[in-house]
Amino acid sequence: MFQKKRNISFFLLIFTFSLVGLILMEGSSPAMSPVQRMVLSNKIVLLISEEHSLPFITVQLLVDSGSRKDPAGKEGLARLVARGLLLGTSQRTVVAINEELDFMGASLATSCSKDYATVNLRVLKKDLDRGLDLFLESLTQPTFPEEEVRREVEKTLAAIQAAEDQPEEVAEKEFQKDLFLTSPYGHPVEGTKESVARITREAIVQFYRNEYHPNNSILVVVGDITLEEVKAKLLPRLTQWPMGEVPGMAFKGDFAGGPKTVKIDRAITQANIILGHSGVSRENPDFYALTVMNYILGGGGFSSRLMETIRNKRGLAYSVASFFDPAKYPGSFQIVLQTKNASAREAISLSLQQMQRIRQEMVSEEELEGAKKYLIGSFPMRLDTQGKLADFLTQVEYYGLGLDYPEKYPGLIRSVTRGEVLRVAKAYLHPEGYILVVVANLKEAGME
């Protein structure tokens, strides 16, 4: 799957370690323990993978209730609901929850993306019963205490304010807003200063009641546990979670046309640049050809064309990368780079040239084979920890990829041809219709 590279330096570090993994694993097939799948009476999908090398268990719940479901004017609500699950229950305060977790050395956390929210528990085998108590209690009996909700709102507003001093965050938020127009993907997951300030406890409770149902969820259990233990310890309690009616939602994903340039003046030495346009959904049949094409263009770290041209040959940027950000519905395509203010125009021009080039001529056999070897060889690294495996399985189920996806993936990548790379580049890259966001010292960049 494509992965969003917001921090390009971190991306290069990951690429380096993945390259080592590629050398070790090239030609091997992804090893994954058998996965048991069942649908319970309340329609929750349950996936179980036994992995007994460590005495830990990871439990991950995915609820189809991401920020795309935020009501207009209350952007950030889905995230606050996810955060609020851990602020207190009918039996424990937030202090008691944290003390219990500390005593066990366990972790219980929530997160929210544009498409879905997750609740994650990691606990020692010996503490599984107590860990499940906290997990299920937080999920099914949250009270969203008024005072704790107010504190969470204040923390969110402070974080939004702090992000305004981060040029890369400013660029990303502006790009999303200008690209997605009125789409539910256009606003930040955390919301805005104006929208978050309007969110009340009553709105949080109502969103929770609307969305947090087993028939809107996927639960994955990975680690030192057997199917029999899951049936004995978890199923009787999980089936008590009652189904509910989930409100329907029509997704309207309008994209802005280009070219359009947004310039934001800041007293900084490095220009932060995002250049991109509309992307694809995860279910797009060209996903694998796009994966290979993007690796060659800008997703392949030091071996990519963008890196070779902009960093290695011209020395204009320490890092540059491209990526598609596919989701349940079409997301974006982006080229992200930082360069000195004075070289911003040249770096943008070179990026557009590379987009044009890969649309006009076939990639070489060497580039194609290098991309395939890396993508296949690094695939097992998505499964090498309990946390990664739990996340992988939830997404496999969410996007309907099938539990045989690890076996299918190498063949899907191997089947991509040079002609397909050219075809998808022509179809999905639009160097003439880009949205460009530049956060820089505009005078030094010659872009006033």
GROMACS .gro file of C-alpha atoms in nm, residues 68-259:
model
  192
   68ARG     CA    1  -1.478   1.232   0.670
   69LYS     CA    2  -1.791   1.185   0.883
   70ASP     CA    3  -1.744   1.512   1.071
   71PRO     CA    4  -2.058   1.727   1.046
   72ALA     CA    5  -2.015   2.058   0.866
   73GLY     CA    6  -1.897   2.322   1.109
   74LYS     CA    7  -1.778   2.059   1.361
   75GLU     CA    8  -1.464   1.942   1.189
   76GLY     CA    9  -1.245   1.755   1.436
   77LEU     CA   10  -1.541   1.584   1.607
   78ALA     CA   11  -1.449   1.227   1.506
   79ARG     CA   12  -1.100   1.269   1.649
   80LEU     CA   13  -1.233   1.412   1.977
   81VAL     CA   14  -1.470   1.116   2.010
   82ALA     CA   15  -1.180   0.871   1.962
   83ARG     CA   16  -0.970   1.061   2.215
   84GLY     CA   17  -1.263   1.080   2.453
   85LEU     CA   18  -1.294   0.703   2.483
   86LEU     CA   19  -1.002   0.705   2.724
   87LEU     CA   20  -1.114   1.002   2.935
   88GLY     CA   21  -1.326   0.798   3.175
   89THR     CA   22  -1.586   0.522   3.188
   90SER     CA   23  -1.885   0.434   3.400
   91GLN     CA   24  -1.647   0.245   3.631
   92ARG     CA   25  -1.314   0.432   3.614
   93THR     CA   26  -1.185   0.787   3.591
   94VAL     CA   27  -0.912   0.877   3.345
   95VAL     CA   28  -0.664   0.872   3.636
   96ALA     CA   29  -0.771   0.519   3.732
   97ILE     CA   30  -0.741   0.401   3.372
   98ASN     CA   31  -0.387   0.534   3.343
   99GLU     CA   32  -0.284   0.393   3.680
  100GLU     CA   33  -0.412   0.049   3.581
  101LEU     CA   34  -0.224   0.062   3.251
  102ASP     CA   35   0.097   0.172   3.425
  103PHE     CA   36   0.068  -0.107   3.680
  104MET     CA   37   0.038  -0.368   3.403
  105GLY     CA   38   0.296  -0.207   3.175
  106ALA     CA   39   0.029  -0.211   2.906
  107SER     CA   40  -0.067   0.048   2.648
  108LEU     CA   41  -0.415   0.156   2.541
  109ALA     CA   42  -0.441   0.423   2.275
  110THR     CA   43  -0.677   0.561   2.014
  111SER     CA   44  -0.621   0.732   1.683
  112CYS     CA   45  -0.829   0.882   1.406
  113SER     CA   46  -0.765   0.919   1.033
  114LYS     CA   47  -0.977   1.054   0.753
  115ASP     CA   48  -1.150   0.719   0.704
  116TYR     CA   49  -1.154   0.540   1.038
  117ALA     CA   50  -1.072   0.545   1.408
  118THR     CA   51  -0.877   0.276   1.593
  119VAL     CA   52  -0.849   0.156   1.952
  120ASN     CA   53  -0.527  -0.034   2.029
  121LEU     CA   54  -0.435  -0.248   2.329
  122ARG     CA   55  -0.096  -0.410   2.389
  123VAL     CA   56  -0.074  -0.622   2.701
  124LEU     CA   57   0.125  -0.906   2.854
  125LYS     CA   58  -0.039  -1.246   2.832
  126LYS     CA   59  -0.061  -1.272   3.211
  127ASP     CA   60  -0.260  -0.948   3.224
  128LEU     CA   61  -0.492  -1.024   2.935
  129ASP     CA   62  -0.812  -1.038   3.140
  130ARG     CA   63  -0.746  -0.700   3.303
  131GLY     CA   64  -0.639  -0.552   2.973
  132LEU     CA   65  -0.956  -0.667   2.803
  133ASP     CA   66  -1.158  -0.520   3.089
  134LEU     CA   67  -1.009  -0.177   3.018
  135PHE     CA   68  -1.035  -0.215   2.640
  136LEU     CA   69  -1.401  -0.318   2.631
  137GLU     CA   70  -1.501  -0.080   2.908
  138SER     CA   71  -1.346   0.217   2.729
  139LEU     CA   72  -1.505   0.111   2.403
  140THR     CA   73  -1.858   0.041   2.526
  141GLN     CA   74  -1.897   0.249   2.844
  142PRO     CA   75  -1.727   0.587   2.792
  143THR     CA   76  -1.879   0.876   2.984
  144PHE     CA   77  -1.699   1.169   2.817
  145PRO     CA   78  -1.673   1.373   3.142
  146GLU     CA   79  -1.737   1.741   3.080
  147GLU     CA   80  -1.418   1.862   3.247
  148GLU     CA   81  -1.197   1.609   3.067
  149VAL     CA   82  -1.360   1.692   2.733
  150ARG     CA   83  -1.293   2.060   2.790
  151ARG     CA   84  -0.927   1.984   2.863
  152GLU     CA   85  -0.902   1.776   2.546
  153VAL     CA   86  -1.052   2.058   2.341
  154GLU     CA   87  -0.802   2.301   2.489
  155LYS     CA   88  -0.512   2.063   2.412
  156THR     CA   89  -0.635   2.029   2.055
  157LEU     CA   90  -0.662   2.404   2.009
  158ALA     CA   91  -0.309   2.446   2.146
  159ALA     CA   92  -0.177   2.183   1.905
  160ILE     CA   93  -0.350   2.351   1.611
  161GLN     CA   94  -0.198   2.683   1.715
  162ALA     CA   95   0.151   2.528   1.748
  163ALA     CA   96   0.122   2.370   1.401
  164GLU     CA   97   0.091   2.717   1.250
  165ASP     CA   98   0.461   2.761   1.327
  166GLN     CA   99   0.552   2.445   1.131
  167PRO     CA  100   0.591   2.533   0.760
  168GLU     CA  101   0.540   2.175   0.643
  169GLU     CA  102   0.212   2.153   0.838
  170VAL     CA  103   0.097   2.486   0.698
  171ALA     CA  104   0.172   2.369   0.344
  172GLU     CA  105  -0.006   2.035   0.389
  173LYS     CA  106  -0.323   2.186   0.534
  174GLU     CA  107  -0.337   2.450   0.263
  175PHE     CA  108  -0.284   2.188  -0.009
  176GLN     CA  109  -0.564   1.966   0.123
  177LYS     CA  110  -0.803   2.259   0.156
  178ASP     CA  111  -0.737   2.385  -0.197
  179LEU     CA  112  -0.740   2.043  -0.364
  180PHE     CA  113  -1.048   1.886  -0.207
  181LEU     CA  114  -1.281   2.186  -0.219
  182THR     CA  115  -1.599   2.078  -0.032
  183SER     CA  116  -1.493   1.713   0.001
  184PRO     CA  117  -1.494   1.553   0.349
  185TYR     CA  118  -1.122   1.490   0.295
  186GLY     CA  119  -1.049   1.862   0.268
  187HIS     CA  120  -1.029   1.952   0.635
  188PRO     CA  121  -0.763   1.846   0.887
  189VAL     CA  122  -0.847   1.543   1.099
  190GLU     CA  123  -0.797   1.754   1.411
  191GLY     CA  124  -1.028   2.025   1.274
  192THR     CA  125  -0.967   2.399   1.281
  193LYS     CA  126  -0.953   2.655   1.559
  194GLU     CA  127  -1.301   2.771   1.471
  195SER     CA  128  -1.465   2.429   1.437
  196VAL     CA  129  -1.309   2.268   1.745
  197ALA     CA  130  -1.414   2.560   1.962
  198ARG     CA  131  -1.776   2.487   1.863
  199ILE     CA  132  -1.773   2.119   1.961
  200THR     CA  133  -1.968   2.034   2.274
  201ARG     CA  134  -1.986   1.724   2.491
  202GLU     CA  135  -2.339   1.666   2.359
  203ALA     CA  136  -2.207   1.652   2.001
  204ILE     CA  137  -1.937   1.404   2.110
  205VAL     CA  138  -2.190   1.177   2.280
  206GLN     CA  139  -2.422   1.185   1.979
  207PHE     CA  140  -2.144   1.100   1.733
  208TYR     CA  141  -2.038   0.809   1.953
  209ARG     CA  142  -2.396   0.679   1.970
  210ASN     CA  143  -2.430   0.705   1.592
  211GLU     CA  144  -2.102   0.543   1.489
  212TYR     CA  145  -1.956   0.313   1.754
  213HIS     CA  146  -2.134  -0.013   1.685
  214PRO     CA  147  -2.002  -0.366   1.626
  215ASN     CA  148  -2.163  -0.375   1.281
  216ASN     CA  149  -1.943  -0.078   1.192
  217SER     CA  150  -1.622  -0.236   1.322
  218ILE     CA  151  -1.336  -0.480   1.263
  219LEU     CA  152  -1.147  -0.639   1.554
  220VAL     CA  153  -0.805  -0.799   1.517
  221VAL     CA  154  -0.631  -1.006   1.786
  222VAL     CA  155  -0.263  -1.093   1.731
  223GLY     CA  156  -0.010  -1.262   1.955
  224ASP     CA  157   0.033  -1.519   2.229
  225ILE     CA  158  -0.324  -1.641   2.236
  226THR     CA  159  -0.513  -1.937   2.092
  227LEU     CA  160  -0.844  -1.947   1.911
  228GLU     CA  161  -0.986  -2.139   2.206
  229GLU     CA  162  -0.875  -1.865   2.449
  230VAL     CA  163  -1.033  -1.599   2.228
  231LYS     CA  164  -1.358  -1.794   2.226
  232ALA     CA  165  -1.349  -1.834   2.603
  233LYS     CA  166  -1.227  -1.489   2.712
  234LEU     CA  167  -1.339  -1.246   2.443
  235LEU     CA  168  -1.635  -1.374   2.243
  236PRO     CA  169  -1.888  -1.396   2.529
  237ARG     CA  170  -1.822  -1.034   2.619
  238LEU     CA  171  -1.787  -0.906   2.265
  239THR     CA  172  -2.122  -1.045   2.158
  240GLN     CA  173  -2.289  -0.843   2.436
  241TRP     CA  174  -2.203  -0.524   2.246
  242PRO     CA  175  -2.535  -0.448   2.073
  243MET     CA  176  -2.569  -0.360   1.708
  244GLY     CA  177  -2.695  -0.017   1.608
  245GLU     CA  178  -2.811   0.167   1.302
  246VAL     CA  179  -2.523   0.357   1.141
  247PRO     CA  180  -2.631   0.673   0.955
  248GLY     CA  181  -2.563   0.663   0.583
  249MET     CA  182  -2.335   0.920   0.427
  250ALA     CA  183  -2.297   1.022   0.063
  251PHE     CA  184  -1.936   1.106  -0.023
  252LYS     CA  185  -1.892   1.396  -0.263
  253GLY     CA  186  -1.529   1.414  -0.369
  254ASP     CA  187  -1.485   1.718  -0.591
  255PHE     CA  188  -1.128   1.814  -0.680
  256ALA     CA  189  -1.002   2.158  -0.775
  257GLY     CA  190  -0.866   2.206  -1.124
  258GLY     CA  191  -0.533   2.368  -1.197
  259PRO     CA  192  -0.288   2.506  -1.246
   0.00000   0.00000   0.00000
